[in-house]
Short mmCIF file of C-alpha atoms and ligand atoms in Angstrom, two decimals:
data_model
loop_
_atom_site.label_atom_id
_atom_site.label_comp_id
_atom_site.label_asym_id
_atom_site.label_seq_id
_atom_site.Cartn_x
_atom_site.Cartn_y
_atom_site.Cartn_z
CA UNK A 17 271.45 -58.29 -21.35
CA UNK A 18 273.01 -55.95 -23.93
CA UNK A 19 274.72 -53.03 -23.03
CA UNK A 20 274.33 -49.79 -24.65
CA UNK A 21 277.51 -47.75 -24.12
CA UNK A 22 276.71 -44.04 -24.64
CA UNK A 23 279.00 -41.29 -25.14
CA UNK A 24 279.86 -38.04 -23.66
CA UNK A 25 278.55 -36.57 -27.73
CA UNK A 26 275.58 -38.87 -28.19
CA UNK A 27 273.39 -37.64 -25.22
CA UNK A 28 269.28 -38.04 -26.58
CA UNK A 29 267.56 -40.90 -26.47
CA UNK A 30 265.88 -40.90 -30.17
CA UNK A 31 270.07 -41.91 -30.69
CA UNK A 32 271.04 -44.62 -33.08
CA UNK A 33 271.18 -47.96 -30.22
CA UNK A 34 269.73 -46.49 -27.39
CA UNK A 35 266.89 -45.55 -29.85
CA UNK A 36 265.74 -49.36 -29.01
CA UNK A 37 266.88 -49.59 -26.02
CA UNK A 38 264.63 -51.34 -23.63
CA UNK A 39 264.86 -51.53 -19.71
CA UNK A 40 264.41 -54.62 -19.77
CA UNK A 41 266.95 -56.00 -21.71
CA UNK A 42 269.14 -53.43 -22.14
CA UNK A 43 271.62 -52.20 -19.37
CA UNK A 44 273.22 -48.44 -20.04
CA UNK A 45 277.24 -47.61 -20.17
CA UNK A 46 278.41 -44.23 -19.75
CA UNK A 47 282.30 -43.05 -19.59
CA UNK A 48 283.61 -40.69 -17.88
CA UNK A 49 287.40 -40.43 -19.44
CA UNK A 50 290.19 -39.42 -17.28
CA UNK A 51 292.80 -39.63 -20.10
CA UNK A 52 289.89 -37.65 -21.96
CA UNK A 53 289.67 -34.82 -19.27
CA UNK A 54 294.06 -33.89 -19.32
CA UNK A 55 294.35 -34.57 -23.21
CA UNK A 56 294.04 -31.14 -23.89
CA UNK A 57 294.06 -28.20 -22.32
CA UNK A 58 289.85 -27.48 -22.23
CA UNK A 59 288.10 -25.08 -21.64
CA UNK A 60 286.40 -25.52 -17.99
CA UNK A 61 283.08 -24.38 -19.72
CA UNK A 62 283.23 -26.87 -22.19
CA UNK A 63 284.63 -30.26 -19.70
CA UNK A 64 281.53 -28.92 -17.58
CA UNK A 65 279.26 -28.52 -20.11
CA UNK A 66 279.97 -32.08 -21.38
CA UNK A 67 280.01 -33.98 -17.92
CA UNK A 68 277.09 -32.69 -16.53
CA UNK A 69 275.16 -32.87 -19.15
CA UNK A 70 276.07 -36.81 -19.20
CA UNK A 71 275.40 -36.54 -15.37
CA UNK A 72 272.47 -35.57 -16.33
CA UNK A 73 272.11 -37.48 -18.85
CA UNK A 74 272.74 -40.51 -16.72
CA UNK A 75 270.22 -39.48 -13.89
CA UNK A 76 267.13 -39.22 -16.48
CA UNK A 77 268.19 -42.85 -18.27
CA UNK A 78 268.17 -44.12 -14.13
CA UNK A 79 264.48 -42.27 -14.19
CA UNK A 80 263.49 -43.77 -17.05
CA UNK A 81 264.25 -47.05 -15.94
CA UNK A 82 267.58 -48.22 -17.22
CA UNK A 83 269.87 -49.48 -15.09
CA UNK A 84 272.80 -46.90 -15.50
CA UNK A 85 276.67 -48.66 -15.74
CA UNK A 86 277.95 -44.46 -15.03
CA UNK A 87 281.33 -45.15 -14.29
CA UNK A 88 284.94 -42.61 -14.27
CA UNK A 89 288.09 -44.60 -15.57
CA UNK A 90 291.39 -44.07 -16.88
CA UNK A 91 290.22 -44.31 -20.51
CA UNK A 92 287.34 -45.34 -22.65
CA UNK A 93 288.95 -48.56 -23.08
CA UNK A 94 289.62 -48.79 -19.40
CA UNK A 95 286.05 -48.52 -18.44
CA UNK A 96 284.44 -50.79 -21.27
CA UNK A 97 286.93 -53.93 -19.69
CA UNK A 98 285.90 -52.55 -16.21
CA UNK A 99 282.16 -52.38 -17.33
CA UNK A 100 282.88 -56.29 -19.03
CA UNK A 101 283.92 -57.74 -16.24
CA UNK A 102 281.57 -56.31 -13.97
CA UNK A 103 278.47 -57.60 -15.67
CA UNK A 104 279.40 -59.82 -18.94
CA UNK A 105 276.89 -58.52 -21.14
CA UNK A 106 275.53 -60.35 -23.79
CA UNK A 107 276.46 -57.43 -26.40
CA UNK A 108 277.60 -54.16 -25.85
CA UNK A 109 276.43 -52.37 -28.40
CA UNK A 110 276.89 -48.64 -29.48
CA UNK A 111 276.01 -45.53 -31.82
CA UNK A 112 278.28 -45.02 -34.71
CA UNK A 113 280.48 -42.22 -33.42
CA UNK A 114 281.53 -38.98 -33.78
CA UNK A 115 284.99 -39.25 -34.30
CA UNK A 116 287.42 -41.85 -36.83
CA UNK A 117 289.20 -42.81 -33.39
CA UNK A 118 286.02 -43.22 -31.43
CA UNK A 119 285.14 -45.67 -34.86
CA UNK A 120 288.75 -47.29 -34.26
CA UNK A 121 288.36 -47.84 -30.56
CA UNK A 122 285.05 -49.15 -31.07
CA UNK A 123 286.55 -52.01 -34.00
CA UNK A 124 289.70 -52.44 -31.15
CA UNK A 125 286.72 -53.28 -28.84
CA UNK A 126 284.82 -55.62 -30.59
CA UNK A 127 281.67 -53.17 -29.75
CA UNK A 128 278.44 -53.80 -32.15
CA UNK A 129 277.57 -50.05 -33.67
CA UNK A 130 274.42 -49.05 -35.26
CA UNK A 131 273.96 -46.51 -37.86
CA UNK A 132 273.80 -42.85 -36.84
CA UNK A 133 271.14 -40.30 -37.09
CA UNK A 134 272.84 -37.40 -35.10
CA UNK A 135 272.94 -36.04 -38.87
CA UNK A 136 270.42 -35.42 -41.90
CA UNK A 137 272.91 -36.82 -43.90
CA UNK A 138 275.06 -40.02 -43.11
CA UNK A 139 278.42 -39.74 -44.48
CA UNK A 140 278.08 -42.87 -46.49
CA UNK A 141 275.37 -40.37 -48.20
CA UNK A 142 277.58 -37.99 -48.23
CA UNK A 143 279.86 -40.21 -49.94
CA UNK A 144 277.70 -41.20 -52.24
CA UNK A 145 276.76 -37.73 -53.31
CA UNK A 146 280.57 -36.80 -53.53
CA UNK A 147 281.30 -40.09 -55.78
CA UNK A 148 282.26 -39.23 -59.15
CA UNK A 149 282.27 -35.00 -58.23
CA UNK A 150 285.39 -32.90 -59.34
CA UNK A 151 284.37 -30.20 -56.93
CA UNK A 152 282.40 -30.69 -53.50
CA UNK A 153 280.49 -27.66 -53.48
CA UNK A 154 278.90 -26.32 -50.67
CA UNK A 155 276.04 -24.74 -52.22
CA UNK A 156 276.07 -27.70 -54.84
CA UNK A 157 275.24 -30.47 -50.99
CA UNK A 158 273.11 -27.75 -49.81
CA UNK A 159 270.73 -27.50 -52.18
CA UNK A 160 270.96 -31.24 -52.85
CA UNK A 161 269.87 -31.16 -49.43
CA UNK A 162 267.31 -28.71 -49.27
CA UNK A 163 265.26 -30.69 -52.04
CA UNK A 164 265.59 -33.73 -50.34
CA UNK A 165 264.52 -32.44 -46.95
CA UNK A 166 262.19 -30.18 -48.03
CA UNK A 167 263.22 -27.62 -46.07
CA UNK A 168 261.58 -24.10 -47.32
CA UNK A 169 260.85 -25.60 -51.06
CA UNK A 170 257.29 -25.46 -52.03
CA UNK A 171 254.51 -26.97 -54.53
CA UNK A 172 256.64 -27.48 -57.99
CA UNK A 173 260.39 -28.35 -55.78
CA UNK A 174 261.12 -24.78 -56.19
CA UNK A 175 263.00 -22.82 -52.99
CA UNK A 176 260.16 -21.18 -51.71
CA UNK A 177 260.92 -16.60 -52.40
CA UNK A 178 262.64 -17.81 -56.16
CA UNK A 179 265.88 -18.16 -54.88
CA UNK A 180 268.29 -20.73 -53.02
CA UNK A 181 270.51 -18.48 -51.01
CA UNK A 182 270.15 -14.97 -49.50
CA UNK A 183 273.52 -13.48 -48.65
CA UNK A 184 273.90 -11.01 -50.16
CA UNK A 185 271.04 -9.63 -47.29
CA UNK A 186 273.04 -11.42 -44.73
CA UNK A 187 276.63 -9.46 -45.11
CA UNK A 188 275.49 -5.93 -43.21
CA UNK A 189 277.86 -4.73 -41.55
CA UNK A 190 277.01 -3.47 -37.79
CA UNK A 191 273.91 -1.35 -37.14
CA UNK A 192 275.88 2.01 -36.89
CA UNK A 193 273.66 3.58 -33.66
CA UNK A 194 274.38 2.18 -29.80
CA UNK A 195 271.22 0.32 -29.20
CA UNK A 196 271.22 -3.41 -28.60
CA UNK A 197 268.67 -5.38 -30.63
CA UNK A 198 269.52 -8.66 -29.62
CA UNK A 199 267.36 -10.49 -27.22
CA UNK A 200 269.39 -11.55 -23.85
CA UNK A 201 270.65 -15.15 -23.70
CA UNK A 202 269.02 -17.20 -21.43
CA UNK A 203 270.11 -18.98 -18.28
CA UNK A 204 270.22 -21.42 -16.02
CA UNK A 205 270.67 -21.32 -12.73
CA UNK A 206 273.95 -23.27 -11.33
CA UNK A 207 273.24 -26.31 -8.86
CA UNK A 208 274.75 -28.87 -6.50
CA UNK A 209 275.66 -31.18 -9.55
CA UNK A 210 277.71 -28.54 -11.07
CA UNK A 211 279.25 -27.53 -8.62
CA UNK A 212 280.46 -30.94 -7.82
CA UNK A 213 281.33 -31.50 -11.61
CA UNK A 214 283.82 -28.57 -11.41
CA UNK A 215 285.21 -30.10 -7.97
CA UNK A 216 286.11 -33.04 -10.23
CA UNK A 217 287.04 -31.58 -13.28
CA UNK A 218 289.83 -29.83 -10.18
CA UNK A 219 291.02 -32.83 -8.84
CA UNK A 220 290.91 -34.75 -11.85
CA UNK A 221 293.05 -32.19 -13.96
CA UNK A 222 295.33 -31.82 -10.67
CA UNK A 223 296.16 -35.54 -9.98
CA UNK A 224 296.62 -36.03 -13.49
CA UNK A 225 298.88 -33.57 -14.60
CA UNK A 226 296.26 -31.75 -16.70
CA UNK A 227 294.77 -27.88 -16.84
CA UNK A 228 291.86 -26.40 -17.32
CA UNK A 229 291.49 -22.50 -18.27
CA UNK A 230 289.03 -19.83 -18.44
CA UNK A 231 285.78 -18.73 -16.45
CA UNK A 232 284.00 -20.55 -14.54
CA UNK A 233 280.07 -21.58 -16.17
CA UNK A 234 277.61 -18.76 -15.14
CA UNK A 235 274.32 -20.71 -16.52
CA UNK A 236 275.15 -19.52 -20.19
CA UNK A 237 275.63 -23.14 -21.55
CA UNK A 238 272.34 -25.25 -21.44
CA UNK A 239 273.31 -29.62 -19.68
CA UNK A 240 270.13 -30.71 -20.33
CA UNK A 241 267.63 -31.81 -23.13
CA UNK A 242 264.89 -29.55 -21.42
CA UNK A 243 266.80 -26.71 -20.90
CA UNK A 244 268.31 -27.04 -24.56
CA UNK A 245 264.43 -27.57 -25.55
CA UNK A 246 264.01 -23.97 -23.75
CA UNK A 247 267.28 -22.03 -25.72
CA UNK A 248 265.47 -23.86 -28.90
CA UNK A 249 261.91 -21.82 -28.48
CA UNK A 250 263.72 -18.40 -27.11
CA UNK A 251 266.16 -18.73 -30.10
CA UNK A 252 262.74 -19.61 -32.81
CA UNK A 253 260.81 -16.48 -31.18
CA UNK A 254 263.56 -13.79 -29.64
CA UNK A 255 266.50 -14.56 -31.76
CA UNK A 256 265.33 -15.24 -35.07
CA UNK A 257 263.88 -12.65 -36.64
CA UNK A 258 266.82 -10.67 -36.45
CA UNK A 259 269.05 -13.47 -37.60
CA UNK A 260 270.18 -12.71 -41.36
CA UNK A 261 271.55 -8.87 -41.76
CA UNK A 262 274.03 -8.77 -39.27
CA UNK A 263 274.95 -12.48 -39.15
CA UNK A 264 278.96 -11.97 -40.39
CA UNK A 265 279.01 -8.06 -37.94
CA UNK A 266 281.26 -8.46 -34.75
CA UNK A 267 280.60 -5.50 -32.14
CA UNK A 268 282.33 -5.36 -28.76
CA UNK A 269 278.81 -4.73 -26.84
CA UNK A 270 277.37 -8.02 -27.99
CA UNK A 271 279.48 -11.07 -27.72
CA UNK A 272 275.89 -13.71 -29.14
CA UNK A 273 274.01 -10.80 -31.53
CA UNK A 274 271.06 -12.92 -33.38
CA UNK A 275 273.35 -15.86 -33.49
CA UNK A 276 271.91 -18.99 -32.27
CA UNK A 277 274.33 -20.55 -29.89
CA UNK A 278 272.60 -23.98 -30.39
CA UNK A 279 275.41 -26.15 -32.21
CA UNK A 280 277.07 -27.07 -28.79
CA UNK A 281 273.35 -28.74 -28.22
CA UNK A 282 273.41 -30.42 -30.91
CA UNK A 283 277.24 -31.25 -31.07
CA UNK A 284 276.36 -33.09 -28.06
CA UNK A 285 273.15 -34.87 -28.70
CA UNK A 286 271.03 -32.24 -26.83
CA UNK A 287 268.88 -31.42 -29.43
CA UNK A 288 268.95 -32.95 -33.22
CA UNK A 289 269.12 -30.89 -36.12
CA UNK A 290 265.67 -32.26 -37.92
CA UNK A 291 263.80 -30.73 -34.88
CA UNK A 292 266.24 -27.47 -35.76
CA UNK A 293 265.20 -26.43 -38.75
CA UNK A 294 261.28 -27.90 -38.14
CA UNK A 295 261.18 -25.19 -35.34
CA UNK A 296 262.18 -22.48 -37.71
CA UNK A 297 260.37 -23.46 -40.30
CA UNK A 298 257.42 -23.66 -38.74
CA UNK A 299 258.68 -20.34 -37.72
CA UNK A 300 258.66 -19.11 -41.18
CA UNK A 301 254.91 -20.76 -42.38
CA UNK A 302 253.55 -18.77 -39.55
CA UNK A 303 254.62 -15.57 -41.00
CA UNK A 304 256.54 -15.01 -37.56
CA UNK A 305 260.28 -15.01 -39.89
CA UNK A 306 261.64 -13.65 -42.41
CA UNK A 307 263.04 -15.40 -45.34
CA UNK A 308 266.29 -14.12 -44.97
CA UNK A 309 266.39 -14.80 -41.32
CA UNK A 310 265.21 -18.58 -42.04
CA UNK A 311 266.60 -20.01 -45.44
CA UNK A 312 270.44 -18.39 -43.51
CA UNK A 313 269.71 -19.94 -40.43
CA UNK A 314 268.55 -23.59 -42.16
CA UNK A 315 271.31 -23.32 -45.28
CA UNK A 316 274.35 -23.15 -41.66
CA UNK A 317 272.33 -26.90 -40.44
CA UNK A 318 271.68 -28.46 -43.33
CA UNK A 319 274.24 -26.80 -45.49
CA UNK A 320 277.85 -25.68 -43.81
CA UNK A 321 276.91 -28.41 -41.05
CA UNK A 322 276.72 -30.90 -42.27
CA UNK A 323 279.14 -30.59 -45.54
CA UNK A 324 281.37 -30.37 -43.24
CA UNK A 325 280.41 -33.60 -41.14
CA UNK A 326 280.52 -35.23 -44.78
CA UNK A 327 283.88 -34.51 -45.39
CA UNK A 328 285.21 -35.13 -42.56
CA UNK A 329 284.23 -38.78 -42.89
CA UNK A 330 285.31 -38.63 -46.32
CA UNK A 331 288.95 -37.04 -46.11
CA UNK A 332 289.71 -39.11 -42.70
CA UNK A 333 292.88 -39.48 -41.87
CA UNK A 334 294.96 -38.36 -43.76
CA UNK A 335 293.18 -34.46 -43.73
CA UNK A 336 295.19 -33.96 -39.84
CA UNK A 337 297.88 -33.73 -41.35
CA UNK A 338 297.07 -31.73 -44.75
CA UNK A 339 300.11 -28.28 -44.56
CA UNK A 340 300.73 -26.84 -48.54
CA UNK A 341 300.87 -23.72 -46.91
CA UNK A 342 303.82 -25.10 -44.73
CA UNK A 343 302.69 -23.37 -42.05
CA UNK A 344 304.91 -24.13 -39.15
CA UNK A 345 304.95 -21.79 -36.31
CA UNK A 346 303.31 -22.16 -32.74
CA UNK A 347 300.41 -20.78 -31.82
CA UNK A 348 301.78 -17.09 -30.75
CA UNK A 349 300.83 -16.72 -26.78
CA UNK A 350 297.61 -14.68 -26.79
CA UNK A 351 296.04 -17.33 -28.15
CA UNK A 352 296.42 -18.95 -24.81
CA UNK A 353 295.91 -15.90 -22.33
CA UNK A 354 299.96 -16.39 -21.61
CA UNK A 355 300.12 -13.05 -22.89
CA UNK A 356 297.92 -9.41 -23.75
CA UNK A 357 297.32 -7.93 -27.24
CA UNK A 358 296.42 -4.27 -27.92
CA UNK A 359 294.92 -5.51 -31.36
CA UNK A 360 291.41 -4.07 -30.30
CA UNK A 361 289.65 -7.46 -32.50
CA UNK A 362 292.45 -10.13 -31.47
CA UNK A 363 291.39 -8.28 -27.76
CA UNK A 364 287.55 -8.70 -28.14
CA UNK A 365 287.50 -12.10 -29.25
CA UNK A 366 289.76 -13.90 -26.72
CA UNK A 367 288.31 -12.35 -23.27
CA UNK A 368 284.38 -13.17 -24.81
CA UNK A 369 285.89 -16.27 -25.43
CA UNK A 370 287.68 -16.52 -21.70
CA UNK A 371 284.11 -15.60 -20.30
CA UNK A 372 282.06 -17.24 -22.93
CA UNK A 373 283.77 -19.88 -24.95
CA UNK A 374 282.37 -18.29 -27.63
CA UNK A 375 283.28 -16.71 -30.67
CA UNK A 376 280.91 -17.03 -33.16
CA UNK A 377 282.21 -17.82 -36.88
CA UNK A 378 283.37 -14.29 -37.75
CA UNK A 379 284.98 -13.77 -35.22
CA UNK A 380 286.74 -17.43 -35.47
CA UNK A 381 286.87 -17.26 -39.15
CA UNK A 382 288.15 -13.57 -40.46
CA UNK A 383 289.61 -12.53 -36.74
CA UNK A 384 292.04 -15.79 -34.94
CA UNK A 385 291.97 -17.89 -37.69
CA UNK A 386 292.94 -15.11 -40.43
CA UNK A 387 295.81 -14.14 -37.72
CA UNK A 388 296.71 -17.44 -37.72
CA UNK A 389 297.31 -17.78 -41.07
CA UNK A 390 298.35 -14.97 -41.63
CA UNK A 391 301.07 -15.94 -39.19
CA UNK A 392 302.08 -18.19 -40.45
CA UNK A 393 300.53 -21.22 -37.88
CA UNK A 394 300.36 -25.07 -37.97
CA UNK A 395 297.58 -25.78 -38.44
CA UNK A 396 296.81 -28.65 -36.42
CA UNK A 397 297.97 -26.50 -33.65
CA UNK A 398 295.07 -23.97 -34.20
CA UNK A 399 292.21 -27.28 -34.56
CA UNK A 400 293.58 -28.24 -31.10
CA UNK A 401 293.27 -25.20 -29.89
CA UNK A 402 290.34 -24.77 -31.32
CA UNK A 403 288.91 -27.76 -30.74
CA UNK A 404 289.83 -27.64 -26.84
CA UNK A 405 288.88 -23.98 -26.54
CA UNK A 406 284.86 -23.13 -27.76
CA UNK A 407 281.68 -24.82 -26.02
CA UNK A 408 280.81 -26.75 -29.52
CA UNK A 409 283.95 -27.76 -30.18
CA UNK A 410 284.91 -31.26 -31.82
CA UNK A 411 287.19 -32.81 -34.13
CA UNK A 412 284.66 -32.89 -36.88
CA UNK A 413 283.77 -29.70 -36.86
CA UNK A 414 287.17 -27.94 -35.83
CA UNK A 415 289.71 -30.19 -38.19
CA UNK A 416 287.37 -28.96 -42.00
CA UNK A 417 286.81 -25.51 -40.71
CA UNK A 418 290.80 -24.37 -39.04
CA UNK A 419 291.94 -26.95 -42.22
CA UNK A 420 290.38 -26.15 -45.33
CA UNK A 421 288.71 -23.04 -44.01
CA UNK A 422 290.68 -20.36 -42.31
CA UNK A 423 293.85 -21.93 -42.87
CA UNK A 424 293.49 -22.77 -46.33
CA UNK A 425 296.16 -26.18 -45.83
CA UNK A 426 294.25 -28.63 -47.70
CA UNK A 427 295.10 -26.20 -50.52
CA UNK A 428 291.46 -25.63 -51.83
CA UNK A 429 289.82 -29.18 -51.16
CA UNK A 430 287.15 -27.33 -49.61
CA UNK A 431 287.49 -22.96 -49.77
CA UNK A 432 288.27 -21.56 -53.77
CA UNK A 433 290.78 -18.95 -52.18
CA UNK A 434 292.85 -17.88 -49.00
CA UNK A 435 290.33 -16.39 -46.79
CA UNK A 436 293.06 -13.80 -46.12
CA UNK A 437 292.38 -10.36 -45.14
CA UNK A 438 294.07 -6.90 -43.77
CA UNK A 439 292.33 -4.58 -41.36
CA UNK A 440 289.86 -3.20 -43.63
CA UNK A 441 287.59 -6.33 -44.11
CA UNK A 442 287.92 -6.03 -39.46
CA UNK A 443 287.08 -2.71 -39.83
CA UNK A 444 284.14 -3.09 -41.97
CA UNK A 445 282.34 -5.93 -41.08
CA UNK A 446 283.26 -4.93 -36.97
CA UNK A 447 282.93 -0.98 -34.37
CA UNK A 448 286.57 -2.48 -33.63
CA UNK A 449 289.17 -0.56 -35.24
CA UNK A 450 288.48 2.73 -34.11
CA UNK A 451 289.59 3.13 -31.36
CA UNK A 452 292.46 0.51 -31.58
CA UNK A 453 296.53 1.88 -31.27
CA UNK A 454 296.82 0.30 -34.60
CA UNK A 455 295.75 1.72 -37.83
CA UNK A 456 294.32 -0.14 -40.27
CA UNK A 457 295.16 1.76 -43.07
CA UNK A 458 299.15 1.18 -42.45
CA UNK A 459 300.92 -1.42 -43.75
CA UNK A 460 304.79 -0.35 -42.61
CA UNK A 461 305.64 1.71 -39.07
CA UNK A 462 305.37 0.81 -35.39
CA UNK A 463 301.05 1.73 -35.79
CA UNK A 464 300.71 0.08 -38.98
CA UNK A 465 297.36 -2.82 -38.25
CA UNK A 466 299.18 -5.87 -37.90
CA UNK A 467 296.48 -7.79 -40.52
CA UNK A 468 297.29 -5.72 -43.10
CA UNK A 469 301.07 -5.45 -42.89
CA UNK A 470 300.50 -9.87 -42.58
CA UNK A 471 298.09 -9.70 -45.26
CA UNK A 472 300.24 -8.28 -47.55
CA UNK A 473 303.00 -10.18 -46.64
CA UNK A 474 300.64 -13.37 -46.88
CA UNK A 475 300.11 -12.15 -50.74
CA UNK A 476 303.84 -12.18 -50.79
CA UNK A 477 305.06 -14.93 -49.61
CA UNK A 478 303.02 -17.19 -51.12
CA UNK A 479 303.12 -15.69 -54.73
CA UNK A 480 303.62 -18.83 -56.63
CA UNK A 481 300.90 -20.65 -55.34
CA UNK A 482 298.49 -18.47 -55.29
CA UNK A 483 298.60 -16.37 -58.28
CA UNK A 484 297.25 -18.79 -60.91
CA UNK A 485 294.22 -18.66 -58.21
CA UNK A 486 291.52 -16.43 -60.59
CA UNK A 487 289.91 -15.88 -57.18
CA UNK A 488 292.69 -14.22 -55.74
CA UNK A 489 295.14 -13.41 -58.33
CA UNK A 490 294.60 -9.90 -58.70
CA UNK A 491 295.36 -9.01 -54.83
CA UNK A 492 298.40 -11.32 -55.24
CA UNK A 493 299.79 -9.24 -58.50
CA UNK A 494 298.70 -5.94 -56.60
CA UNK A 495 301.29 -7.05 -54.10
CA UNK A 496 303.44 -7.55 -56.71
CA UNK A 497 304.07 -4.44 -57.49
CA UNK A 498 303.65 -2.52 -54.02
CA UNK A 499 306.28 0.17 -54.07
CA UNK A 500 306.64 -0.45 -50.30
CA UNK A 501 307.53 -4.51 -50.48
CA UNK A 502 310.59 -4.92 -48.89
CA UNK A 503 309.83 -1.97 -46.23
CA UNK A 504 306.02 -4.68 -45.84
CA UNK A 505 308.66 -8.04 -46.11
CA UNK A 506 310.07 -6.27 -42.64
CA UNK A 507 308.04 -4.80 -40.87
CA UNK A 508 306.16 -8.87 -41.46
CA UNK A 509 308.75 -10.06 -39.70
CA UNK A 510 308.89 -7.78 -37.08
CA UNK A 511 304.96 -8.75 -36.30
CA UNK A 512 305.94 -12.49 -36.43
CA UNK A 513 308.79 -11.46 -33.63
CA UNK A 514 306.93 -9.98 -31.71
CA UNK A 515 303.79 -12.54 -32.06
CA UNK A 516 306.42 -15.28 -31.50
CA UNK A 517 306.82 -13.60 -27.38
CA UNK A 518 303.22 -11.77 -26.97
CA UNK A 519 304.24 -8.37 -27.15
CA UNK A 520 302.44 -6.88 -29.75
FE1 SF4 B 602 292.23 -5.48 -35.85
FE2 SF4 B 602 293.48 -3.82 -37.40
FE3 SF4 B 602 291.43 -2.96 -36.65
FE4 SF4 B 602 293.20 -3.09 -34.56
S1 SF4 B 602 292.95 -1.70 -36.09
S2 SF4 B 602 291.04 -3.63 -34.59
S3 SF4 B 602 295.02 -5.20 -35.33
S4 SF4 B 602 292.21 -4.94 -37.74
#
C-alpha cells in the first residue's frame, strides 16, 4: 500500500494527494509533532484549533474507511521514519506543503508531492504572472484573477458595476451610535475531544519546556469541516451584507464587526477558497448582498490572500531576513502579556488577542504592526510573534504581511510606502482615543500619544531613505520643519525606553 501523508494545514478530503486516495490502496499518515508544539509560544487557542481539527479529521477519514496512522512523535521527521519502519509503504505521497521548510523536509525524506489545489492560483502560476513585471501590484494581480476566475464579471468581460474596486466605499469610520449592527459569531460546544487536546497540550508543553498563553478555547473556532461550512453560511447570510463599509473600523464593543473570521478555516483546509467565493458570488447574484460588500470580500480572498501566497514562494528564503530599516529592538513586553499598558488602542487589541486569538487586519496593521515599526522592532521577531499568536497564523501569511506590509522591512517590494501613522489615524478609525490617558494631538510632553511622537520621530530617523519616495515625501518634509523636532526626538527616546521595560 501507499501512504498519503496529511499535514495539519491540509485537512480536506478534496486536497491534492488525498483527493485521489482510495481506502483499498492508500493508508493515511497524520503526525502530531512535539517539536512543533514547543517551537513557539503558541496561543493556546491556535494550538488547540490545529490539533483538535487534525484529530477530528483523522476520525472522519477512519469513518470513510481509511486506515489512519495518527501518531505523536518528537518531530515530523521522526514520525515519518517510525511510520515507514512499521508499515513499509510502497511510496509516501503528500500534497505540496504550505511552507518552505515543509518542502525541504519532504525533499529530504524522499516524499513524492502532488500539486496543491489549496489556492486558486498555484505559486508557479503566480511566478509566471510576475515574470517580467517591474512591480508586482496587488491590484493588477487581483484583476487578472477576477478575469481568469470569472468572479463578479459580466458577459462582456468587464467587472460588474463597471468598477474593479469599491475601496472608497469601504473605509468608513465606526458608526457613531452605540447600537451593534454586527451579527454575533456562531460558537460550538466543547466536548471530550477538546478537553483531551487541551490536557495533552499542557502535558507536552510542560514535559518539554514549552509554553502556551492566552485564554482557553470557548468554542469560537470550529474544528470540523461541517462546522466550518456552517460558519461560512452564517457569514454569507448574516454578516456579509454589512461587510463593506466598516471594513477598516475598530470599536471596543465588537471584536469581529462584519469580518468573516473564515481565514483560519481556509488556512488549514477546512474550507477551500473557491467554495467560499462561490457562496459570495451566489449571494450577490441572488441580490442578497450589495456589490461593495461582495467585491470587498472577494478581493480579500482571490486578491490579497493569493497575492501574499504567491510572493511568499517567489521571494523565499531570502525574504525572511529582509530588514532595510535596520530595526533591531526586541518585542516590547506588553506584546507578550508581561506588562500592561495605558495606551487604549494597544490594550484593546492585545486583550482581544488574549481572549480570541484574533484581531482584524487594521488592528494588526495600524495598531500593533504600526507600533512595532515606529518603535523599531526586529521584523522577524514581529513575524514569529504574529505567527504564533493569531488563530490564522502561518509563515506564508505572516511573512509578507509583516515583513512586507506592516514593517516595510523589504524597502517597498510589496507596499509603496510604510504604513506609519500617528494617533490621528487611529482616532479617525476607532473609538479608542476618547478616554485614553494620552492625547493623540500631542507629540511632546508626558501626555503625548506614543504613536504621534514615534510617528514624527520615525519620519525623522528614516529621512534619507523616505524623502525620495513620492508617496511619503510630503510628510518627511513636514517632519523636517517641525519647530519642536529636538523635543520630539527626546520624547521618542523616553517612549522607546519605557516601551522596552513595559512602563507605558
Ligand atoms: Fe492609542 Fe494614542 Fe489614541 Fe491613546 S491617544 S488610544 S495611545 S492612538
